[in-house]
JSON list of C-alpha atoms and ligand atoms in Angstrom, two decimals:
[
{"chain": "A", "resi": 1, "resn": "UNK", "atom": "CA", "xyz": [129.26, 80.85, 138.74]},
{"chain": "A", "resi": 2, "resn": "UNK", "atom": "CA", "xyz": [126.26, 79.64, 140.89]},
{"chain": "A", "resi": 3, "resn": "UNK", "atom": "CA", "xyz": [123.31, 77.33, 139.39]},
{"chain": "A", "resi": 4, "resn": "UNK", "atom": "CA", "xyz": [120.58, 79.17, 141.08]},
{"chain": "A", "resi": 5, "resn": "UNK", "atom": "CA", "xyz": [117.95, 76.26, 139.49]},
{"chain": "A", "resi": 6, "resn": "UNK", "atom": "CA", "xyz": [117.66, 73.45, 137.38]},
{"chain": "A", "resi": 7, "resn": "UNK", "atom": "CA", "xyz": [114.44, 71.54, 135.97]},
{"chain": "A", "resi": 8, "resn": "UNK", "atom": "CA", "xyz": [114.41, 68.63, 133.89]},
{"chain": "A", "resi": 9, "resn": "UNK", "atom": "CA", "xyz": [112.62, 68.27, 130.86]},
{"chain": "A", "resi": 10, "resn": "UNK", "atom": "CA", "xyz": [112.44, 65.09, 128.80]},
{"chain": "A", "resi": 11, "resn": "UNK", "atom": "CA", "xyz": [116.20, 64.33, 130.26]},
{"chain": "A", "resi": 12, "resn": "UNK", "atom": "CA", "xyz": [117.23, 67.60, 129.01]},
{"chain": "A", "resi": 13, "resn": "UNK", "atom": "CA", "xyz": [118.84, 69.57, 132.12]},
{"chain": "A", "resi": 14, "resn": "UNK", "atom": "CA", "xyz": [117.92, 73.41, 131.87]},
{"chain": "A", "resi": 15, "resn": "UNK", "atom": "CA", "xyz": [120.18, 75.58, 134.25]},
{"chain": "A", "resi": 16, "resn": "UNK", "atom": "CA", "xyz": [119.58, 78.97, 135.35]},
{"chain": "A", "resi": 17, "resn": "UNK", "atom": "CA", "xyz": [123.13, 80.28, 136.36]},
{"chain": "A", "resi": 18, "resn": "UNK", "atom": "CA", "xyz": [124.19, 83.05, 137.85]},
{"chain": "A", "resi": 19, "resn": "UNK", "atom": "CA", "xyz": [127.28, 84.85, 136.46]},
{"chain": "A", "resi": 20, "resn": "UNK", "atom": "CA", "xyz": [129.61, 85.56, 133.93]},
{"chain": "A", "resi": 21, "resn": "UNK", "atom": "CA", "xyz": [129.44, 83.29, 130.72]},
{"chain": "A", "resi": 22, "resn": "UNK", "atom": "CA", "xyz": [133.05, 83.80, 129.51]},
{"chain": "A", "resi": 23, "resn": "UNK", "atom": "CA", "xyz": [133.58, 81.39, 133.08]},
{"chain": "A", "resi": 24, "resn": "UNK", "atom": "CA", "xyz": [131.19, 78.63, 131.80]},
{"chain": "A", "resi": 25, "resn": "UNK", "atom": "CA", "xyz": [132.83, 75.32, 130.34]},
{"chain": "A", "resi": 26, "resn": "UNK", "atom": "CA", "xyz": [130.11, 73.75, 127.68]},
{"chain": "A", "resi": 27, "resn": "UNK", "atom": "CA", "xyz": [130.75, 72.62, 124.11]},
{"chain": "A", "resi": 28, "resn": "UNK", "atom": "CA", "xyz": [128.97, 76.06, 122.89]},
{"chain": "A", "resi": 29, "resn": "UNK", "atom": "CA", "xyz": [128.73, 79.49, 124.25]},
{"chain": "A", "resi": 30, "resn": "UNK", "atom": "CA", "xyz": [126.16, 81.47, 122.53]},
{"chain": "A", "resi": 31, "resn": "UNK", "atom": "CA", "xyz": [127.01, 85.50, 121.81]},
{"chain": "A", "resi": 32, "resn": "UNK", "atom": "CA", "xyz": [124.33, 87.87, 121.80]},
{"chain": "A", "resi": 33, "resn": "UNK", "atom": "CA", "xyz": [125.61, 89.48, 118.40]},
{"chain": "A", "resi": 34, "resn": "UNK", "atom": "CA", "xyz": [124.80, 91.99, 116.37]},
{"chain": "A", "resi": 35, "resn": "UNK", "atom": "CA", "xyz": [124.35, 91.42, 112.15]},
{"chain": "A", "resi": 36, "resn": "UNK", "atom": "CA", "xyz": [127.40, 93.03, 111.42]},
{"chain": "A", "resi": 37, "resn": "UNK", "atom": "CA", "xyz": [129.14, 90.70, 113.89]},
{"chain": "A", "resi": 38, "resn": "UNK", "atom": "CA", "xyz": [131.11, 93.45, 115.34]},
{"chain": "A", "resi": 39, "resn": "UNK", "atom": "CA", "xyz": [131.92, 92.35, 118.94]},
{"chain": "A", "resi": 40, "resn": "UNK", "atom": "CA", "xyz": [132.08, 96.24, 120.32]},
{"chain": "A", "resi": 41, "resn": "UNK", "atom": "CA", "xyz": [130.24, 96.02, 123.43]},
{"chain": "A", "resi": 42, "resn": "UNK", "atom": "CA", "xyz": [128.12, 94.33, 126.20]},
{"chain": "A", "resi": 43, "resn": "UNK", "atom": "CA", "xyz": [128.74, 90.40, 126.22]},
{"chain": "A", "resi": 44, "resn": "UNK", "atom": "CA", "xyz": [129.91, 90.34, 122.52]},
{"chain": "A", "resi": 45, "resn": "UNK", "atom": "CA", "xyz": [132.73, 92.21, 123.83]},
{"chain": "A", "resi": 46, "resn": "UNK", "atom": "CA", "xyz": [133.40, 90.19, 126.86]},
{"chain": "A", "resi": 47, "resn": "UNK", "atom": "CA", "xyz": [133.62, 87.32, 125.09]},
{"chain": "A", "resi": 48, "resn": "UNK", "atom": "CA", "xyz": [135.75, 88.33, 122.45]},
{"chain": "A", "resi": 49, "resn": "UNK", "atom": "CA", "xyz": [138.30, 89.73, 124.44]},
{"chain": "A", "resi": 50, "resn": "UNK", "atom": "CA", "xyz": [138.59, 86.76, 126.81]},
{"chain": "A", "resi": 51, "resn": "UNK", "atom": "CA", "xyz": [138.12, 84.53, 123.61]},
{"chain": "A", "resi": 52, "resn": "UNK", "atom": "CA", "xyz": [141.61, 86.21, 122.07]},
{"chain": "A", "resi": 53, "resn": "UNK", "atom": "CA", "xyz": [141.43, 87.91, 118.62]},
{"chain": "A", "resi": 54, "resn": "UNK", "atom": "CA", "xyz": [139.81, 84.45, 116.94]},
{"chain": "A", "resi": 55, "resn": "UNK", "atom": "CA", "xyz": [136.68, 85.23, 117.47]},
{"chain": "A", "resi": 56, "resn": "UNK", "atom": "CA", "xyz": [136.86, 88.57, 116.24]},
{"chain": "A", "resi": 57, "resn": "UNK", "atom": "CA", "xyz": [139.05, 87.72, 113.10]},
{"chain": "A", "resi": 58, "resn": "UNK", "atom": "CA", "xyz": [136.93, 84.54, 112.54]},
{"chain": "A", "resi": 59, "resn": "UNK", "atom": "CA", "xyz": [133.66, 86.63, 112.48]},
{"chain": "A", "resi": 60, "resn": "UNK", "atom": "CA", "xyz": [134.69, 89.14, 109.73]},
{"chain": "A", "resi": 61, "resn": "UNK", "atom": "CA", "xyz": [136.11, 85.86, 107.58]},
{"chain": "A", "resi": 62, "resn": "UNK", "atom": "CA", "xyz": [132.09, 85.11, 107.93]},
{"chain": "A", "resi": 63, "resn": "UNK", "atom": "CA", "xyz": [130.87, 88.20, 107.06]},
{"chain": "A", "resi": 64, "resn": "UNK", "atom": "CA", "xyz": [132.83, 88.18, 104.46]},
{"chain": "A", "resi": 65, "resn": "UNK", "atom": "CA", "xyz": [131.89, 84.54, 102.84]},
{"chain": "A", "resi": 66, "resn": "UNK", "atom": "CA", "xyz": [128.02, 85.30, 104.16]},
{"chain": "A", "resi": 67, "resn": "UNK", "atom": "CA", "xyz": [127.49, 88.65, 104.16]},
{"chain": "A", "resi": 68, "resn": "UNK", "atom": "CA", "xyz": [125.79, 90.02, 107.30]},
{"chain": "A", "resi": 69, "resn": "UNK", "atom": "CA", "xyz": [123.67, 88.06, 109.67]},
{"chain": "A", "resi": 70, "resn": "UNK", "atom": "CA", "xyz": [119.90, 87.85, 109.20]},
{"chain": "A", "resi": 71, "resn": "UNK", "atom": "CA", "xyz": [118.12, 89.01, 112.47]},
{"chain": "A", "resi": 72, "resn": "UNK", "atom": "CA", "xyz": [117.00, 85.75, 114.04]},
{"chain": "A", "resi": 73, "resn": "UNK", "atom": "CA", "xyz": [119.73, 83.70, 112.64]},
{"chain": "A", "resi": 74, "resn": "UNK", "atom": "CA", "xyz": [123.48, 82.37, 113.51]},
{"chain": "A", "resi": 75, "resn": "UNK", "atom": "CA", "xyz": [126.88, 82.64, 113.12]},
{"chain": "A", "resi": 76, "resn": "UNK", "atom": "CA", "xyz": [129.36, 79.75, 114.59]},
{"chain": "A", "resi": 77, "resn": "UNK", "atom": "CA", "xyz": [133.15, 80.63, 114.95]},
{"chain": "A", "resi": 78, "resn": "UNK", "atom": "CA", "xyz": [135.55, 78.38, 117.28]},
{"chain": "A", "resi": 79, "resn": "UNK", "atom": "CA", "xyz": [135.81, 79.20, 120.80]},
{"chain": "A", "resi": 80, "resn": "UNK", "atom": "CA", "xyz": [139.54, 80.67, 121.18]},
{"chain": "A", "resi": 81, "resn": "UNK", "atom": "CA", "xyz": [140.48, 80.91, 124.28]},
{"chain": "A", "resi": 82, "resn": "UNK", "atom": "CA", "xyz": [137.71, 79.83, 126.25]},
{"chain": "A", "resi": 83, "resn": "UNK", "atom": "CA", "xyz": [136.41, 76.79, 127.39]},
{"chain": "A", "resi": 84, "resn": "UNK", "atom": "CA", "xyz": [134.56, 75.89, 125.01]},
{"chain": "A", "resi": 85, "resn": "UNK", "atom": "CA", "xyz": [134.48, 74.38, 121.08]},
{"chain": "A", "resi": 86, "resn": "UNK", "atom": "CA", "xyz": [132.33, 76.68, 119.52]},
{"chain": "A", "resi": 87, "resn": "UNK", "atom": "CA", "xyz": [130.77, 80.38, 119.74]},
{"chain": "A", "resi": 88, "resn": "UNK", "atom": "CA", "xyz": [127.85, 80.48, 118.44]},
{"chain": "A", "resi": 89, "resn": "UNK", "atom": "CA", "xyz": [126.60, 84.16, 117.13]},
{"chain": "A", "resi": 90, "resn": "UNK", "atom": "CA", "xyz": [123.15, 84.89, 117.43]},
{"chain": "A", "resi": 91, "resn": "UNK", "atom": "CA", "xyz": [121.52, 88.20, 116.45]},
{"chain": "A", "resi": 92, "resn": "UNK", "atom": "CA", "xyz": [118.49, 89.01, 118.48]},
{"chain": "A", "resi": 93, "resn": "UNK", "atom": "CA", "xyz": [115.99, 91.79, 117.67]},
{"chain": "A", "resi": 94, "resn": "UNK", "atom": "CA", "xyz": [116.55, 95.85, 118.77]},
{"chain": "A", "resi": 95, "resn": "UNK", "atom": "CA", "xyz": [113.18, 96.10, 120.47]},
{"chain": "A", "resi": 96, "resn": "UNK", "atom": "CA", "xyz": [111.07, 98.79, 118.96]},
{"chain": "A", "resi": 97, "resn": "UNK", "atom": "CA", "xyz": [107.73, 98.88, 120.43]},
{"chain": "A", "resi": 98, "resn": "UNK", "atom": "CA", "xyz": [106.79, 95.14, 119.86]},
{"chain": "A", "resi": 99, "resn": "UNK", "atom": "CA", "xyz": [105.25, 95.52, 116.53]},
{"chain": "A", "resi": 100, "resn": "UNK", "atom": "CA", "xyz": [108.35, 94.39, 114.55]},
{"chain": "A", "resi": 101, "resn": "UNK", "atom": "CA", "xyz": [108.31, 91.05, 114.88]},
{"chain": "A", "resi": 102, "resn": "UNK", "atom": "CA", "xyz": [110.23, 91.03, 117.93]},
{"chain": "A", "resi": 103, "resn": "UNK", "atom": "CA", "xyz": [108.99, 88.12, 119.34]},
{"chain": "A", "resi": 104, "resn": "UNK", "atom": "CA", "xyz": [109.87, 85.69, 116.81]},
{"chain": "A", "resi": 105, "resn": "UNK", "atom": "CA", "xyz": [112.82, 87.10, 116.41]},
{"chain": "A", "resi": 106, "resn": "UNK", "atom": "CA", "xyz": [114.09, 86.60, 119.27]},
{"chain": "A", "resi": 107, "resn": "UNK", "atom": "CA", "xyz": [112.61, 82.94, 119.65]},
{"chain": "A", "resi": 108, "resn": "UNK", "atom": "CA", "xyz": [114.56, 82.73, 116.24]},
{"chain": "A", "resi": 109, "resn": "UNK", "atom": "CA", "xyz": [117.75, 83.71, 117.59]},
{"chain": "A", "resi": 110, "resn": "UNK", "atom": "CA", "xyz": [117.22, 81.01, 120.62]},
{"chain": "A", "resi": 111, "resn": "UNK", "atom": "CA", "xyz": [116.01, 77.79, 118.58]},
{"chain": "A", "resi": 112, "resn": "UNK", "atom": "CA", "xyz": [118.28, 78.59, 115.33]},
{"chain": "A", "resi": 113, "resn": "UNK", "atom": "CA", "xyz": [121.37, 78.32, 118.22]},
{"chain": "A", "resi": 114, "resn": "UNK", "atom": "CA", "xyz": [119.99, 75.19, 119.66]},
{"chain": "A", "resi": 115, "resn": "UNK", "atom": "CA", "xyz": [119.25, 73.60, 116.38]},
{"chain": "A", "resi": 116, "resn": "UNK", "atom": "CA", "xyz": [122.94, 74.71, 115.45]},
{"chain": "A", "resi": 117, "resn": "UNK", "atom": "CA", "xyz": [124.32, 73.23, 118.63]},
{"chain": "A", "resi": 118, "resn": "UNK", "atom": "CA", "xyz": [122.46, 69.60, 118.02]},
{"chain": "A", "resi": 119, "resn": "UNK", "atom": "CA", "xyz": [123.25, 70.05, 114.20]},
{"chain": "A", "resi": 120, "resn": "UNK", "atom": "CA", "xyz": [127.15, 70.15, 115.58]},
{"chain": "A", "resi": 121, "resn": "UNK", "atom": "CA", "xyz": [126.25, 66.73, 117.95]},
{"chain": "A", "resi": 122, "resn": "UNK", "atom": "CA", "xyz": [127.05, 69.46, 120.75]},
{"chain": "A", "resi": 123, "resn": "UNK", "atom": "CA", "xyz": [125.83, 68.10, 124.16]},
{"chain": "A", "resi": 124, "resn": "UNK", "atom": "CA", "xyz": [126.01, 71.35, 126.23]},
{"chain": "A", "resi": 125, "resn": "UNK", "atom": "CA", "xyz": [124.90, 74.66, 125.55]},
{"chain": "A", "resi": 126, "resn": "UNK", "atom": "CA", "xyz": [125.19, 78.50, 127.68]},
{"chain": "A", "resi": 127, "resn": "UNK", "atom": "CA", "xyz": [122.88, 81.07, 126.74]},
{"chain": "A", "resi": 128, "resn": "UNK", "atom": "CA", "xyz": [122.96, 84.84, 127.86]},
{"chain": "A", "resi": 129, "resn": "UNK", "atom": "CA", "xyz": [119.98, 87.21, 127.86]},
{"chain": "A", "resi": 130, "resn": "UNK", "atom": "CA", "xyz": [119.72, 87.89, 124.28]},
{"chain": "A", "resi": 131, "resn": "UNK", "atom": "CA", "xyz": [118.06, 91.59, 123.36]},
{"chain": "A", "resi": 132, "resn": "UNK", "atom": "CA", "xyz": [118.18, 92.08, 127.40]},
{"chain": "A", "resi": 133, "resn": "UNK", "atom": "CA", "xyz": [120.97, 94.44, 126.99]},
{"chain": "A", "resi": 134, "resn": "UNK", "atom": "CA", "xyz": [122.18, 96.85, 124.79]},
{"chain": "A", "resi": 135, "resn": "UNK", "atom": "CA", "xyz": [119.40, 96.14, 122.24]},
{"chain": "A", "resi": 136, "resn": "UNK", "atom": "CA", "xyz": [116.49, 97.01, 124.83]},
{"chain": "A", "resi": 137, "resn": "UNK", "atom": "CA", "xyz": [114.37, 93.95, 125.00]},
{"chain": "A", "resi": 138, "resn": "UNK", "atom": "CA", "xyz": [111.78, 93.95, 127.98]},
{"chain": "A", "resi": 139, "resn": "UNK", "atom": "CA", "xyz": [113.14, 91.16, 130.54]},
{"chain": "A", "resi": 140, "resn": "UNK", "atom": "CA", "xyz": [109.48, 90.24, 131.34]},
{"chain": "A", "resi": 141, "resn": "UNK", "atom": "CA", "xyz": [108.93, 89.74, 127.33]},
{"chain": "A", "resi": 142, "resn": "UNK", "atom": "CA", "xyz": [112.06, 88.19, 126.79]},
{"chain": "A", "resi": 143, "resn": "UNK", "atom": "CA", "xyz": [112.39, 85.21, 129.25]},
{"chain": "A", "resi": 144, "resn": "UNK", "atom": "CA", "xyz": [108.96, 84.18, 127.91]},
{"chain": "A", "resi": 145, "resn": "UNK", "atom": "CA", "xyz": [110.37, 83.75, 124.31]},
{"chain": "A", "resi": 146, "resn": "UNK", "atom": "CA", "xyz": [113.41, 81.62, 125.59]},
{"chain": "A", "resi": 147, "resn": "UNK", "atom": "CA", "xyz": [111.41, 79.48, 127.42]},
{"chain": "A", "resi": 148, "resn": "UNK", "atom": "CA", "xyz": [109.11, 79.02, 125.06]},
{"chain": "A", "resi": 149, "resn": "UNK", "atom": "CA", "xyz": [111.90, 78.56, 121.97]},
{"chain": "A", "resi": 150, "resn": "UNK", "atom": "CA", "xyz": [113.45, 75.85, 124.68]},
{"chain": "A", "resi": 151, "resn": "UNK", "atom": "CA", "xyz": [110.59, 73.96, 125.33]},
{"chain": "A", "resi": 152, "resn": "UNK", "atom": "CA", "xyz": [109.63, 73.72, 121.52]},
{"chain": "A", "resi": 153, "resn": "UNK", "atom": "CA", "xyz": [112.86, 72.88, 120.77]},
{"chain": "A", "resi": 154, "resn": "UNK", "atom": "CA", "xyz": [113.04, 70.27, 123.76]},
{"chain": "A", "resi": 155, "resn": "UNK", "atom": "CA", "xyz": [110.15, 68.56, 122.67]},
{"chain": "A", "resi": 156, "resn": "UNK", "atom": "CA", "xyz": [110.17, 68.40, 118.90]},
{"chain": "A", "resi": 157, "resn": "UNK", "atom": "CA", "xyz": [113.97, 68.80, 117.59]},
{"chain": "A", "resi": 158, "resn": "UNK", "atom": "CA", "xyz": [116.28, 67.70, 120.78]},
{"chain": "A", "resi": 159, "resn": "UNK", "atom": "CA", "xyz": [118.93, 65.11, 119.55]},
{"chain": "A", "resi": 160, "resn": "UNK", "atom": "CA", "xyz": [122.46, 65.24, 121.22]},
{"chain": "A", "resi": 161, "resn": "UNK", "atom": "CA", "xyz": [122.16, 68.36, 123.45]},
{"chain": "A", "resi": 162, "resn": "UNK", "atom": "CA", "xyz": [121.52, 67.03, 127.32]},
{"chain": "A", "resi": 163, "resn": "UNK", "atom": "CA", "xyz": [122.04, 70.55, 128.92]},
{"chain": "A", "resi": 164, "resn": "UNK", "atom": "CA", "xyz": [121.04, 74.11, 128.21]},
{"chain": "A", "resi": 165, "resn": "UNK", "atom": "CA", "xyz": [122.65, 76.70, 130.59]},
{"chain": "A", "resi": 166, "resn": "UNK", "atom": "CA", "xyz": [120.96, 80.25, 130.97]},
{"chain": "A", "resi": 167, "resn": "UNK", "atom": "CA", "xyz": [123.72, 82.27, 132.03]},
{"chain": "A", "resi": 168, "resn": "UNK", "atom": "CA", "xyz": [122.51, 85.49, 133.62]},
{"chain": "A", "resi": 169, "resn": "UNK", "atom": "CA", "xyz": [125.26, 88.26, 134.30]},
{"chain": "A", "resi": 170, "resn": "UNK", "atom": "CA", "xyz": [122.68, 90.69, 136.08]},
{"chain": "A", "resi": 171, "resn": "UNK", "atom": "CA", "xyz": [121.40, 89.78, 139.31]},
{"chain": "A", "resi": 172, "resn": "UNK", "atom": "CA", "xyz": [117.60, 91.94, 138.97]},
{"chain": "A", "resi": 173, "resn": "UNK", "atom": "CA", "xyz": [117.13, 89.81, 135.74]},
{"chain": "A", "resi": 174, "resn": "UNK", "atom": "CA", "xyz": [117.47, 86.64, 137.73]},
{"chain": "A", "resi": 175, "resn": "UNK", "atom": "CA", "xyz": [113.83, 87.04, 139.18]},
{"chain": "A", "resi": 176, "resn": "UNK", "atom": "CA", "xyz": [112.64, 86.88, 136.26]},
{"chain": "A", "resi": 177, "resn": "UNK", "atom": "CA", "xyz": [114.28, 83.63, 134.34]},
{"chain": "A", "resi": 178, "resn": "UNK", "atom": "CA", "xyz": [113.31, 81.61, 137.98]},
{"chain": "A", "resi": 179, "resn": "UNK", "atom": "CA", "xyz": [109.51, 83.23, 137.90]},
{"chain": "A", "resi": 180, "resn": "UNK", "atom": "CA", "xyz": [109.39, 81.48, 133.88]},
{"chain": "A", "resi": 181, "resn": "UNK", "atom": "CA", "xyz": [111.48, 78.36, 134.23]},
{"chain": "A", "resi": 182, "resn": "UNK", "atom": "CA", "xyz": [109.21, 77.30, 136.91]},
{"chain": "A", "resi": 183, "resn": "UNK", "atom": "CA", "xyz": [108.10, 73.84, 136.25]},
{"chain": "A", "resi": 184, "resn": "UNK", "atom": "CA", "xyz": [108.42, 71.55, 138.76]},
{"chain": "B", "resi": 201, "resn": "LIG", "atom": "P1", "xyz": [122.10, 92.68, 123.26]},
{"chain": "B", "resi": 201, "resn": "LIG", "atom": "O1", "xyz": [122.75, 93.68, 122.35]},
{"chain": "B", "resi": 201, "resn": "LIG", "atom": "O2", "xyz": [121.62, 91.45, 122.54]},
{"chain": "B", "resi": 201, "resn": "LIG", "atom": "O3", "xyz": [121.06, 93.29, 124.13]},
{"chain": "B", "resi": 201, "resn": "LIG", "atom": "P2", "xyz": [124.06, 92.72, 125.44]},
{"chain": "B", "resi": 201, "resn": "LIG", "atom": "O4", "xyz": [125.42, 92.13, 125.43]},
{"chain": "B", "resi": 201, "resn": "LIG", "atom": "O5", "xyz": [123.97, 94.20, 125.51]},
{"chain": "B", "resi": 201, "resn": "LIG", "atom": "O6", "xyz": [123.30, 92.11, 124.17]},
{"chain": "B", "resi": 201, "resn": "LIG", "atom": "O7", "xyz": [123.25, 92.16, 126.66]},
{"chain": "B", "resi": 201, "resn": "LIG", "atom": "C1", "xyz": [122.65, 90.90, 126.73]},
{"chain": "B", "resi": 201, "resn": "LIG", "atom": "C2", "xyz": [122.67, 90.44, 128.17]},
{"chain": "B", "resi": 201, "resn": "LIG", "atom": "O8", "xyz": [123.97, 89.93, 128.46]},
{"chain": "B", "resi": 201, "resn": "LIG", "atom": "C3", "xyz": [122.40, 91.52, 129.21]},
{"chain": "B", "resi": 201, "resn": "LIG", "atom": "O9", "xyz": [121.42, 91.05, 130.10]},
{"chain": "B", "resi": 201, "resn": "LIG", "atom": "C4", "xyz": [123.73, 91.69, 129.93]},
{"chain": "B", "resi": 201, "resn": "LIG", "atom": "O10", "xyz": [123.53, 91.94, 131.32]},
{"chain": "B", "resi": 201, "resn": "LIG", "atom": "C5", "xyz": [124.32, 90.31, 129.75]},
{"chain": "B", "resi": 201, "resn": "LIG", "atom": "N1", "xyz": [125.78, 90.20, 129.92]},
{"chain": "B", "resi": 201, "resn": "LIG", "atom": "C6", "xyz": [126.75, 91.15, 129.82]},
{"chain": "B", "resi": 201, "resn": "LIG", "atom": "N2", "xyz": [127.96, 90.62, 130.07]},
{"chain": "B", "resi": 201, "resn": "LIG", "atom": "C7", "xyz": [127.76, 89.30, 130.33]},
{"chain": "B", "resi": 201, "resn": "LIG", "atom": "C8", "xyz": [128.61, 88.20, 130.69]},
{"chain": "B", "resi": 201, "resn": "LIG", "atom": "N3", "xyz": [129.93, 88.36, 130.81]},
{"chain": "B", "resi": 201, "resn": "LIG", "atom": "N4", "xyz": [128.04, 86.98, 130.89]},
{"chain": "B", "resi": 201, "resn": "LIG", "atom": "C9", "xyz": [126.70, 86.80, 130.77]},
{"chain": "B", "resi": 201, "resn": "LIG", "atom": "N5", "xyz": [125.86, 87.79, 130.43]},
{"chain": "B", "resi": 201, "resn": "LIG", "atom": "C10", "xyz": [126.37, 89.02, 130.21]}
]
């Protein structure tokens, strides 16, 4: 995988990376889930079929203690096989037409996994492109809500975590996540 930026922010690092997430090592990879935690396709997949049948078996112990995700919330199950301690599950929005609360949603699903990660003293962090995928989220909308759920975050709640990794798996979204984490 290939940092393709980095910018500091109140000695928080904040990566942009280009690749496949399943290679990152941090202490929390985040999955872009769905409620039912059901890890049939896109990155959900990926990860739990390099993550060994944990993951999978992990989420539906969840499900079955919680009941089903809230949209805009998280899930945490161990890491299995990969390098990391923890997945953390968070269920972004299915875009409609942007009149569904979409927007906090998905800021939602970014800060609640942040706040989980510093809740867990976690000091590392890899993100993918929530709602990008599968669940039809505008990239132009969407990098605009995870910068703006990692600068609030980075400012008001930021305890142990020192490094937040945007891990982006398709190269035409990779415009778009240097054109908004452009501070420097
Ligand atoms: P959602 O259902 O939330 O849209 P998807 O898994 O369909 O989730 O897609 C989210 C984003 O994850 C997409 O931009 C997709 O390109 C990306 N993606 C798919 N596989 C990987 C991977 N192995 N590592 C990082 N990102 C990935």
């Amino acid at each position: 995988n290939k940092i393709v930026n980095q910018i500091n922010l109140n000695n928080v690092f904040i990566k942009i990376i280009y690749g496949d997430i399943t290679e990152e090592k941090v202490d929390a990879i985040v999955n872009a889930a769905n409620s039912e935690l059901k890890h049939g396709g896109g990155v959900a997949e990926t990860i739990a079929k390099k993550g060994g049948p944990t993951i999978q078996e992990e989420s539906n112990e969840y499900v079955k203690k919680h009941g089903f995700i809230k949209t805009g919330n998280v899930a945490v199950t161990g890491g299995g096989k990969l390098n990391c301690k923890y997945i953390i599950h968070a269920v972004g929005p299915i875009w409609k037409d942007g009149t569904n609360n979409e927007e906090i949603l998905l800021y939602s699903a970014v800060y609640n996994s942040l706040t989980k990660a510093d809740e867990l003293g976690l000091k590392s962090i890899a993100l993918p492109a929530i709602s990008a995928g599968i669940f039809g989220y505008p990239i132009e909308k969407a990098v605009k809500m995870y910068f703006a759920a990692v600068y609030d975050f980075i400012c008001h709640s930021s305890k142990s975590l020192k490094e937040i990794r945007f891990v982006v798996y398709d190269e035409k979204l990779l415009e778009y996540f240097l054109k908004e984490f452009d501070i420097q």
